[in-house]
PDB file of C-alpha atoms in Angstrom:
ATOM      1  CA  MET A   1      43.130 116.348 133.247  1.00 49.00           C
ATOM      2  CA  ALA A   2      42.497 114.780 129.813  1.00 50.00           C
ATOM      3  CA  ARG A   3      42.806 118.225 128.198  1.00 54.00           C
ATOM      4  CA  THR A   4      46.322 119.011 129.867  1.00 54.00           C
ATOM      5  CA  ASN A   5      47.375 115.762 128.671  1.00 58.00           C
ATOM      6  CA  THR A   6      46.222 116.580 125.063  1.00 55.00           C
ATOM      7  CA  VAL A   7      47.991 119.866 125.223  1.00 49.00           C
ATOM      8  CA  LYS A   8      51.229 118.137 126.514  1.00 51.00           C
ATOM      9  CA  LYS A   9      50.932 115.530 123.794  1.00 51.00           C
ATOM     10  CA  ASP A  10      50.466 117.954 121.233  1.00 57.00           C
ATOM     11  CA  GLY A  11      53.346 120.239 122.188  1.00 61.00           C
ATOM     12  CA  GLY A  12      55.739 117.098 122.406  1.00 69.00           C
ATOM     13  CA  ILE A  13      54.678 116.277 118.632  1.00 78.00           C
ATOM     14  CA  TRP A  14      55.594 119.800 117.710  1.00 71.00           C
ATOM     15  CA  GLU A  15      58.922 119.840 119.456  1.00 70.00           C
ATOM     16  CA  THR A  16      59.718 116.624 117.620  1.00 65.00           C
ATOM     17  CA  VAL A  17      58.701 118.113 114.393  1.00 67.00           C
ATOM     18  CA  LYS A  18      60.806 121.162 114.911  1.00 60.00           C
ATOM     19  CA  THR A  19      63.827 119.011 116.099  1.00 63.00           C
ATOM     20  CA  VAL A  20      63.597 116.882 112.888  1.00 63.00           C
ATOM     21  CA  PHE A  21      63.333 119.959 110.487  1.00 58.00           C
ATOM     22  CA  TRP A  22      66.246 121.770 112.107  1.00 54.00           C
ATOM     23  CA  ALA A  23      68.366 118.681 112.057  1.00 58.00           C
ATOM     24  CA  LEU A  24      67.649 118.278 108.389  1.00 56.00           C
ATOM     25  CA  VAL A  25      68.432 122.120 107.753  1.00 54.00           C
ATOM     26  CA  ILE A  26      71.839 121.553 109.615  1.00 52.00           C
ATOM     27  CA  ALA A  27      72.385 118.281 107.679  1.00 51.00           C
ATOM     28  CA  GLY A  28      71.650 119.964 104.439  1.00 57.00           C
ATOM     29  CA  ILE A  29      73.946 122.963 105.090  1.00 57.00           C
ATOM     30  CA  PHE A  30      76.739 120.679 106.143  1.00 47.00           C
ATOM     31  CA  ARG A  31      76.433 118.357 102.993  1.00 55.00           C
ATOM     32  CA  THR A  32      76.208 121.461 100.703  1.00 55.00           C
ATOM     33  CA  LEU A  33      79.183 123.436 102.188  1.00 56.00           C
ATOM     34  CA  PHE A  34      81.409 120.869 103.875  1.00 67.00           C
ATOM     35  CA  PHE A  35      81.300 117.040 103.217  1.00 74.00           C
ATOM     36  CA  GLN A  36      79.283 115.046 100.930  1.00 85.00           C
ATOM     37  CA  PRO A  37      78.997 111.236 101.448  1.00 88.00           C
ATOM     38  CA  PHE A  38      79.944 109.111  98.475  1.00 91.00           C
ATOM     39  CA  TRP A  39      79.879 105.210  97.977  1.00 90.00           C
ATOM     40  CA  ILE A  40      82.253 103.719  95.243  1.00 92.00           C
ATOM     41  CA  PRO A  41      79.712 101.625  93.013  1.00 88.00           C
ATOM     42  CA  SER A  42      82.342 100.547  90.282  1.00 89.00           C
ATOM     43  CA  GLY A  43      85.813  99.332  89.849  1.00 91.00           C
ATOM     44  CA  SER A  44      87.116 102.176  87.653  1.00 93.00           C
ATOM     45  CA  MET A  45      89.476 103.467  90.371  1.00 96.00           C
ATOM     46  CA  LYS A  46      90.716 100.148  91.704  1.00 95.00           C
ATOM     47  CA  ASP A  47      93.253  99.586  93.527  1.00 94.00           C
ATOM     48  CA  THR A  48      93.017 103.193  94.940  1.00 96.00           C
ATOM     49  CA  LEU A  49      89.281 102.829  95.536  1.00 96.00           C
ATOM     50  CA  LEU A  50      87.613  99.671  95.869  1.00 94.00           C
ATOM     51  CA  ILE A  51      83.814  98.916  95.258  1.00 91.00           C
ATOM     52  CA  GLY A  52      82.022  99.481  98.470  1.00 89.00           C
ATOM     53  CA  ASP A  53      84.204 102.155  99.717  1.00 93.00           C
ATOM     54  CA  PHE A  54      82.425 104.790 101.624  1.00 92.00           C
ATOM     55  CA  LEU A  55      84.146 108.241 101.813  1.00 93.00           C
ATOM     56  CA  PHE A  56      83.492 112.047 102.280  1.00 90.00           C
ATOM     57  CA  VAL A  57      83.916 114.340  99.629  1.00 93.00           C
ATOM     58  CA  ASN A  58      85.780 117.658 100.820  1.00 92.00           C
ATOM     59  CA  LYS A  59      83.621 120.516  99.056  1.00 91.00           C
ATOM     60  CA  MET A  60      85.711 122.973 100.463  1.00 89.00           C
ATOM     61  CA  ALA A  61      88.564 122.209  98.257  1.00 91.00           C
ATOM     62  CA  TYR A  62      87.458 123.867  95.022  1.00 93.00           C
ATOM     63  CA  GLY A  63      84.985 126.234  95.945  1.00 88.00           C
ATOM     64  CA  TYR A  64      81.080 125.928  95.161  1.00 87.00           C
ATOM     65  CA  SER A  65      78.910 125.824  92.152  1.00 88.00           C
ATOM     66  CA  ARG A  66      75.361 124.998  91.283  1.00 88.00           C
ATOM     67  CA  TYR A  67      76.245 121.473  91.553  1.00 86.00           C
ATOM     68  CA  SER A  68      77.236 121.735  95.161  1.00 83.00           C
ATOM     69  CA  CYS A  69      73.812 121.464  96.129  1.00 79.00           C
ATOM     70  CA  PRO A  70      71.523 118.521  95.784  1.00 75.00           C
ATOM     71  CA  PHE A  71      69.690 118.314  92.298  1.00 71.00           C
ATOM     72  CA  ALA A  72      72.000 121.127  91.177  1.00 73.00           C
ATOM     73  CA  LEU A  73      69.590 123.755  92.818  1.00 72.00           C
ATOM     74  CA  CYS A  74      72.423 125.901  94.252  1.00 78.00           C
ATOM     75  CA  PRO A  75      71.671 129.606  92.900  1.00 80.00           C
ATOM     76  CA  VAL A  76      75.306 130.037  91.762  1.00 80.00           C
ATOM     77  CA  SER A  77      76.356 131.157  88.338  1.00 77.00           C
ATOM     78  CA  GLY A  78      80.059 129.629  87.586  1.00 76.00           C
ATOM     79  CA  ARG A  79      82.287 128.883  90.964  1.00 83.00           C
ATOM     80  CA  ILE A  80      82.434 130.961  93.916  1.00 84.00           C
ATOM     81  CA  LEU A  81      85.470 130.830  96.315  1.00 76.00           C
ATOM     82  CA  GLY A  82      87.161 128.663  93.627  1.00 77.00           C
ATOM     83  CA  SER A  83      90.459 127.306  93.629  1.00 87.00           C
ATOM     84  CA  GLU A  84      91.989 124.919  90.991  1.00 93.00           C
ATOM     85  CA  PRO A  85      92.628 120.986  91.626  1.00 96.00           C
ATOM     86  CA  GLU A  86      96.181 119.580  91.375  1.00 96.00           C
ATOM     87  CA  ARG A  87      97.144 117.215  89.172  1.00 97.00           C
ATOM     88  CA  GLY A  88      96.654 113.836  90.758  1.00 97.00           C
ATOM     89  CA  ASP A  89      93.763 114.926  93.102  1.00 97.00           C
ATOM     90  CA  VAL A  90      90.919 112.109  93.024  1.00 98.00           C
ATOM     91  CA  VAL A  91      87.842 114.232  92.405  1.00 97.00           C
ATOM     92  CA  VAL A  92      84.094 113.796  92.244  1.00 96.00           C
ATOM     93  CA  PHE A  93      82.251 115.604  89.527  1.00 96.00           C
ATOM     94  CA  ARG A  94      78.998 115.656  87.721  1.00 95.00           C
ATOM     95  CA  HIS A  95      78.908 114.330  84.501  1.00 95.00           C
ATOM     96  CA  PRO A  96      78.537 116.885  81.980  1.00 93.00           C
ATOM     97  CA  THR A  97      75.817 115.075  79.870  1.00 91.00           C
ATOM     98  CA  ARG A  98      74.158 112.606  82.547  1.00 90.00           C
ATOM     99  CA  ASP A  99      72.709 113.544  86.061  1.00 86.00           C
ATOM    100  CA  VAL A 100      75.132 111.273  87.885  1.00 92.00           C
ATOM    101  CA  ASP A 101      78.298 111.784  89.949  1.00 94.00           C
ATOM    102  CA  PHE A 102      81.632 110.271  88.661  1.00 96.00           C
ATOM    103  CA  ILE A 103      85.089 109.795  90.656  1.00 97.00           C
ATOM    104  CA  LYS A 104      88.274 109.784  88.689  1.00 98.00           C
ATOM    105  CA  ARG A 105      91.863 111.341  89.087  1.00 98.00           C
ATOM    106  CA  VAL A 106      92.884 114.600  87.703  1.00 98.00           C
ATOM    107  CA  ILE A 107      95.388 113.933  85.055  1.00 98.00           C
ATOM    108  CA  GLY A 108      95.332 116.920  82.467  1.00 98.00           C
ATOM    109  CA  LEU A 109      95.287 120.571  83.259  1.00 98.00           C
ATOM    110  CA  PRO A 110      94.157 123.381  80.925  1.00 98.00           C
ATOM    111  CA  GLY A 111      96.538 123.799  78.363  1.00 98.00           C
ATOM    112  CA  ASP A 112      98.122 120.124  78.752  1.00 98.00           C
ATOM    113  CA  THR A 113      98.413 117.593  76.007  1.00 98.00           C
ATOM    114  CA  VAL A 114      97.160 114.042  76.978  1.00 98.00           C
ATOM    115  CA  GLN A 115      97.872 110.862  75.130  1.00 98.00           C
ATOM    116  CA  MET A 116      97.977 107.032  75.542  1.00 96.00           C
ATOM    117  CA  GLN A 117     100.667 104.980  73.591  1.00 95.00           C
ATOM    118  CA  ALA A 118     100.496 101.178  74.221  1.00 92.00           C
ATOM    119  CA  GLY A 119      99.265 101.545  77.763  1.00 92.00           C
ATOM    120  CA  GLN A 120     101.885 104.362  78.577  1.00 94.00           C
ATOM    121  CA  LEU A 121     100.543 107.559  79.442  1.00 97.00           C
ATOM    122  CA  ILE A 122     102.241 110.612  77.691  1.00 98.00           C
ATOM    123  CA  LEU A 123     101.796 114.115  79.247  1.00 98.00           C
ATOM    124  CA  ASN A 124     102.860 117.134  77.378  1.00 98.00           C
ATOM    125  CA  GLY A 125     104.708 114.953  75.184  1.00 97.00           C
ATOM    126  CA  GLN A 126     106.869 113.034  77.784  1.00 97.00           C
ATOM    127  CA  PRO A 127     106.227 109.460  78.974  1.00 97.00           C
ATOM    128  CA  VAL A 128     104.987 109.413  82.594  1.00 97.00           C
ATOM    129  CA  PRO A 129     107.390 106.853  84.396  1.00 96.00           C
ATOM    130  CA  GLN A 130     105.712 103.834  85.388  1.00 95.00           C
ATOM    131  CA  THR A 131     107.353 101.317  87.905  1.00 96.00           C
ATOM    132  CA  PRO A 132     106.132  97.647  88.315  1.00 96.00           C
ATOM    133  CA  ASN A 133     104.354  97.123  91.577  1.00 97.00           C
ATOM    134  CA  GLY A 134     103.551  93.399  91.830  1.00 96.00           C
ATOM    135  CA  ILE A 135     100.023  91.798  91.159  1.00 97.00           C
ATOM    136  CA  PHE A 136      96.494  93.020  92.031  1.00 96.00           C
ATOM    137  CA  ALA A 137      94.675  90.075  92.901  1.00 95.00           C
ATOM    138  CA  GLU A 138      90.884  89.597  93.646  1.00 93.00           C
ATOM    139  CA  PRO A 139      88.064  86.925  93.488  1.00 91.00           C
ATOM    140  CA  LYS A 140      86.482  86.654  90.217  1.00 92.00           C
ATOM    141  CA  THR A 141      82.911  87.102  91.279  1.00 88.00           C
ATOM    142  CA  PRO A 142      79.964  89.522  90.606  1.00 85.00           C
ATOM    143  CA  GLN A 143      81.063  93.007  91.992  1.00 80.00           C
ATOM    144  CA  GLY A 144      79.005  95.998  93.370  1.00 73.00           C
ATOM    145  CA  PRO A 145      75.282  96.830  92.756  1.00 73.00           C
ATOM    146  CA  ALA A 146      75.886  95.978  88.909  1.00 74.00           C
ATOM    147  CA  ARG A 147      77.221  92.532  89.742  1.00 78.00           C
ATOM    148  CA  SER A 148      79.982  93.042  86.994  1.00 81.00           C
ATOM    149  CA  MET A 149      82.876  90.691  86.457  1.00 85.00           C
ATOM    150  CA  PRO A 150      86.565  91.934  86.712  1.00 88.00           C
ATOM    151  CA  ARG A 151      88.738  91.739  83.617  1.00 89.00           C
ATOM    152  CA  CYS A 152      91.758  89.142  84.555  1.00 93.00           C
ATOM    153  CA  ALA A 153      95.168  89.320  82.922  1.00 93.00           C
ATOM    154  CA  ASN A 154      95.490  85.425  83.815  1.00 94.00           C
ATOM    155  CA  GLU A 155      92.191  84.451  81.563  1.00 92.00           C
ATOM    156  CA  PRO A 156      90.621  81.894  81.665  1.00 94.00           C
ATOM    157  CA  VAL A 157      89.715  81.856  85.619  1.00 95.00           C
ATOM    158  CA  PRO A 158      86.586  80.284  86.613  1.00 94.00           C
ATOM    159  CA  GLU A 159      84.029  82.238  88.909  1.00 93.00           C
ATOM    160  CA  GLY A 160      85.541  82.525  92.440  1.00 92.00           C
ATOM    161  CA  GLY A 161      89.120  81.938  91.055  1.00 95.00           C
ATOM    162  CA  ALA A 162      92.065  84.460  91.546  1.00 96.00           C
ATOM    163  CA  CYS A 163      91.597  87.170  89.108  1.00 95.00           C
ATOM    164  CA  GLU A 164      95.044  88.995  88.495  1.00 96.00           C
ATOM    165  CA  LYS A 165      96.132  92.327  87.150  1.00 95.00           C
ATOM    166  CA  PRO A 166      99.630  93.971  86.754  1.00 96.00           C
ATOM    167  CA  ARG A 167      99.915  96.820  89.136  1.00 97.00           C
ATOM    168  CA  PHE A 168     102.321  99.736  88.024  1.00 97.00           C
ATOM    169  CA  THR A 169     103.196 103.164  90.373  1.00 97.00           C
ATOM    170  CA  GLU A 170     102.608 106.001  88.065  1.00 97.00           C
ATOM    171  CA  GLU A 171     104.633 109.101  88.929  1.00 97.00           C
ATOM    172  CA  LEU A 172     103.146 112.322  87.717  1.00 97.00           C
ATOM    173  CA  PRO A 173     104.833 115.489  87.020  1.00 94.00           C
ATOM    174  CA  GLY A 174     105.443 117.367  90.356  1.00 90.00           C
ATOM    175  CA  GLY A 175     106.158 114.185  92.157  1.00 90.00           C
ATOM    176  CA  ARG A 176     102.809 112.847  93.187  1.00 95.00           C
ATOM    177  CA  SER A 177     102.482 109.103  92.537  1.00 96.00           C
ATOM    178  CA  HIS A 178      99.786 106.474  92.458  1.00 97.00           C
ATOM    179  CA  ASP A 179      99.087 102.946  91.474  1.00 97.00           C
ATOM    180  CA  VAL A 180      97.434 102.175  88.268  1.00 97.00           C
ATOM    181  CA  LEU A 181      95.983  98.617  86.889  1.00 97.00           C
ATOM    182  CA  ASN A 182      96.597  97.988  83.335  1.00 94.00           C
ATOM    183  CA  ILE A 183      96.320  94.491  81.281  1.00 91.00           C
ATOM    184  CA  LEU A 184      98.785  95.463  78.327  1.00 82.00           C
ATOM    185  CA  ASP A 185      96.496  93.462  75.845  1.00 82.00           C
ATOM    186  CA  ASN A 186      95.763  96.117  73.005  1.00 79.00           C
ATOM    187  CA  TRP A 187      92.654  97.311  74.770  1.00 85.00           C
ATOM    188  CA  PRO A 188      91.184 100.052  72.642  1.00 89.00           C
ATOM    189  CA  LEU A 189      91.796 102.826  75.179  1.00 93.00           C
ATOM    190  CA  ASP A 190      95.513 102.027  75.743  1.00 94.00           C
ATOM    191  CA  ASP A 191      96.059 103.881  72.334  1.00 95.00           C
ATOM    192  CA  THR A 192      94.520 107.227  71.866  1.00 96.00           C
ATOM    193  CA  PRO A 193      95.051 110.451  69.578  1.00 96.00           C
ATOM    194  CA  VAL A 194      96.677 113.539  71.315  1.00 98.00           C
ATOM    195  CA  PHE A 195      94.181 115.282  73.492  1.00 98.00           C
ATOM    196  CA  THR A 196      94.813 119.200  74.347  1.00 98.00           C
ATOM    197  CA  VAL A 197      92.951 120.342  77.352  1.00 98.00           C
ATOM    198  CA  PRO A 198      91.104 123.512  76.848  1.00 98.00           C
ATOM    199  CA  ALA A 199      91.194 126.236  79.209  1.00 97.00           C
ATOM    200  CA  GLY A 200      88.632 125.935  82.082  1.00 95.00           C
ATOM    201  CA  THR A 201      88.420 122.334  81.691  1.00 97.00           C
ATOM    202  CA  TYR A 202      89.991 119.184  82.976  1.00 98.00           C
ATOM    203  CA  PHE A 203      91.077 115.701  81.488  1.00 98.00           C
ATOM    204  CA  PHE A 204      90.128 112.747  84.058  1.00 98.00           C
ATOM    205  CA  MET A 205      91.261 109.042  84.150  1.00 98.00           C
ATOM    206  CA  GLY A 206      90.464 106.211  86.245  1.00 97.00           C
ATOM    207  CA  ASP A 207      93.252 104.199  87.954  1.00 98.00           C
ATOM    208  CA  ASN A 208      91.878 101.002  86.433  1.00 96.00           C
ATOM    209  CA  ARG A 209      92.956 101.700  83.227  1.00 95.00           C
ATOM    210  CA  ASP A 210      90.975  98.577  81.823  1.00 91.00           C
ATOM    211  CA  ASN A 211      87.704  99.422  83.053  1.00 89.00           C
ATOM    212  CA  SER A 212      87.294 102.959  83.204  1.00 92.00           C
ATOM    213  CA  GLU A 213      84.767 105.305  81.467  1.00 93.00           C
ATOM    214  CA  ASP A 214      86.817 108.609  81.293  1.00 96.00           C
ATOM    215  CA  SER A 215      88.086 111.493  79.173  1.00 98.00           C
ATOM    216  CA  ARG A 216      89.850 108.866  76.707  1.00 97.00           C
ATOM    217  CA  VAL A 217      86.602 109.065  75.018  1.00 95.00           C
ATOM    218  CA  PRO A 218      85.178 112.385  73.905  1.00 93.00           C
ATOM    219  CA  ALA A 219      81.815 113.664  74.750  1.00 91.00           C
ATOM    220  CA  ILE A 220      80.972 113.777  71.239  1.00 88.00           C
ATOM    221  CA  ALA A 221      81.428 110.096  71.050  1.00 88.00           C
ATOM    222  CA  GLY A 222      79.139 109.229  73.914  1.00 88.00           C
ATOM    223  CA  GLY A 223      82.078 109.342  76.603  1.00 92.00           C
ATOM    224  CA  LEU A 224      83.044 111.866  79.227  1.00 96.00           C
ATOM    225  CA  GLY A 225      85.421 114.104  77.417  1.00 96.00           C
ATOM    226  CA  PHE A 226      86.728 116.958  79.031  1.00 98.00           C
ATOM    227  CA  VAL A 227      85.192 118.203  82.275  1.00 97.00           C
ATOM    228  CA  PRO A 228      84.451 122.164  82.655  1.00 96.00           C
ATOM    229  CA  ALA A 229      85.414 123.433  86.256  1.00 94.00           C
ATOM    230  CA  GLU A 230      81.643 124.078  87.286  1.00 93.00           C
ATOM    231  CA  TYR A 231      81.114 120.535  87.491  1.00 95.00           C
ATOM    232  CA  LEU A 232      83.439 119.752  90.149  1.00 95.00           C
ATOM    233  CA  ILE A 233      81.906 118.624  93.443  1.00 94.00           C
ATOM    234  CA  GLY A 234      84.945 118.015  95.762  1.00 94.00           C
ATOM    235  CA  ARG A 235      88.063 116.218  96.541  1.00 96.00           C
ATOM    236  CA  ALA A 236      88.452 112.697  97.955  1.00 95.00           C
ATOM    237  CA  ASP A 237      90.766 112.497 100.537  1.00 93.00           C
ATOM    238  CA  ARG A 238      89.810 109.519 102.921  1.00 93.00           C
ATOM    239  CA  VAL A 239      87.965 106.476 102.887  1.00 95.00           C
ATOM    240  CA  MET A 240      85.891 106.186 106.186  1.00 92.00           C
ATOM    241  CA  PHE A 241      84.989 102.601 106.104  1.00 89.00           C
ATOM    242  CA  SER A 242      84.424  99.725 103.276  1.00 92.00           C
ATOM    243  CA  SER A 243      82.221  96.828 102.466  1.00 87.00           C
ATOM    244  CA  ALA A 244      83.046  94.004 100.398  1.00 81.00           C
ATOM    245  CA  GLY A 245      79.435  92.743 100.374  1.00 71.00           C
ATOM    246  CA  ALA A 246      76.302  94.155  98.065  1.00 68.00           C
ATOM    247  CA  SER A 247      75.430  96.397 100.513  1.00 69.00           C
ATOM    248  CA  LEU A 248      77.058  98.971 103.045  1.00 69.00           C
ATOM    249  CA  LEU A 249      74.789  97.801 105.718  1.00 76.00           C
ATOM    250  CA  TYR A 250      76.120  94.078 105.771  1.00 78.00           C
ATOM    251  CA  PHE A 251      78.746  94.996 108.299  1.00 79.00           C
ATOM    252  CA  TRP A 252      80.080  91.642 108.579  1.00 85.00           C
ATOM    253  CA  THR A 253      81.548  92.172 105.095  1.00 85.00           C
ATOM    254  CA  TRP A 254      83.353  95.371 106.252  1.00 86.00           C
ATOM    255  CA  ARG A 255      87.076  95.413 105.283  1.00 89.00           C
ATOM    256  CA  GLY A 256      88.730  96.229 108.483  1.00 89.00           C
ATOM    257  CA  ASP A 257      92.081  97.522 106.726  1.00 91.00           C
ATOM    258  CA  ARG A 258      89.961 100.463 104.913  1.00 93.00           C
ATOM    259  CA  PHE A 259      88.874 102.204 108.109  1.00 92.00           C
ATOM    260  CA  PHE A 260      90.154 105.845 107.494  1.00 91.00           C
ATOM    261  CA  HIS A 261      92.352 104.777 104.706  1.00 93.00           C
ATOM    262  CA  ALA A 262      93.965 107.890 103.168  1.00 92.00           C
ATOM    263  CA  VAL A 263      93.295 108.506  99.316  1.00 94.00           C
ATOM    264  CA  HIS A 264      96.385 109.168  97.325  1.00 88.00           C
TER     265      HIS A 264
END
């Protein structure tokens, strides 16, 4: 009887190992080909995306490159099954010079010219219409894992006070619109030279124009610069849930109005 029990026990362990192995394989295939989880760690896309938003990135949107796999291990040269992002898409991509993923909005397509003048986006020589859309307010408290403080238009604001920023609705060519936050106070990136987007690359900007490391700073100057198509990972379509706390595990800090929130 003891031997029979040992055989059953060994067989049960082996079945558990096989189950875990195939579960990991299936999860890896799902993550590589279909959807990748992504957590918003910074405020560069407020108020479209908030620190603590959790979403799944649609990896089928633009096809696949070696950056579609964890650790950039996909044996792919260039892109396969590729399609072009549209202006206004919110995209997760691999930073071209760092081993980190970024999320920003596509502003410039190949061949476009992009410039900022006094906080106004100029696209192909034409100002992009902006309509005032109230005030974005949030507590001035340390945010996200970096515990960074937001910039406020109504400074001085004590910690815990209401931090306010002007909000504008920006309408891109083609009719797609989104909100941006911008304190018009001569912030260095509110005025830029004219950038011409090279073939095969894209110009990205964050919706929080005062707090975004994006294509407005060229790669040669230590910024993001233009992003080649092979670095695109997928499109952000919908927030699944969101936590206002320091961790997604703090369920009592989840934002009830962010469940299945569409990303525009």
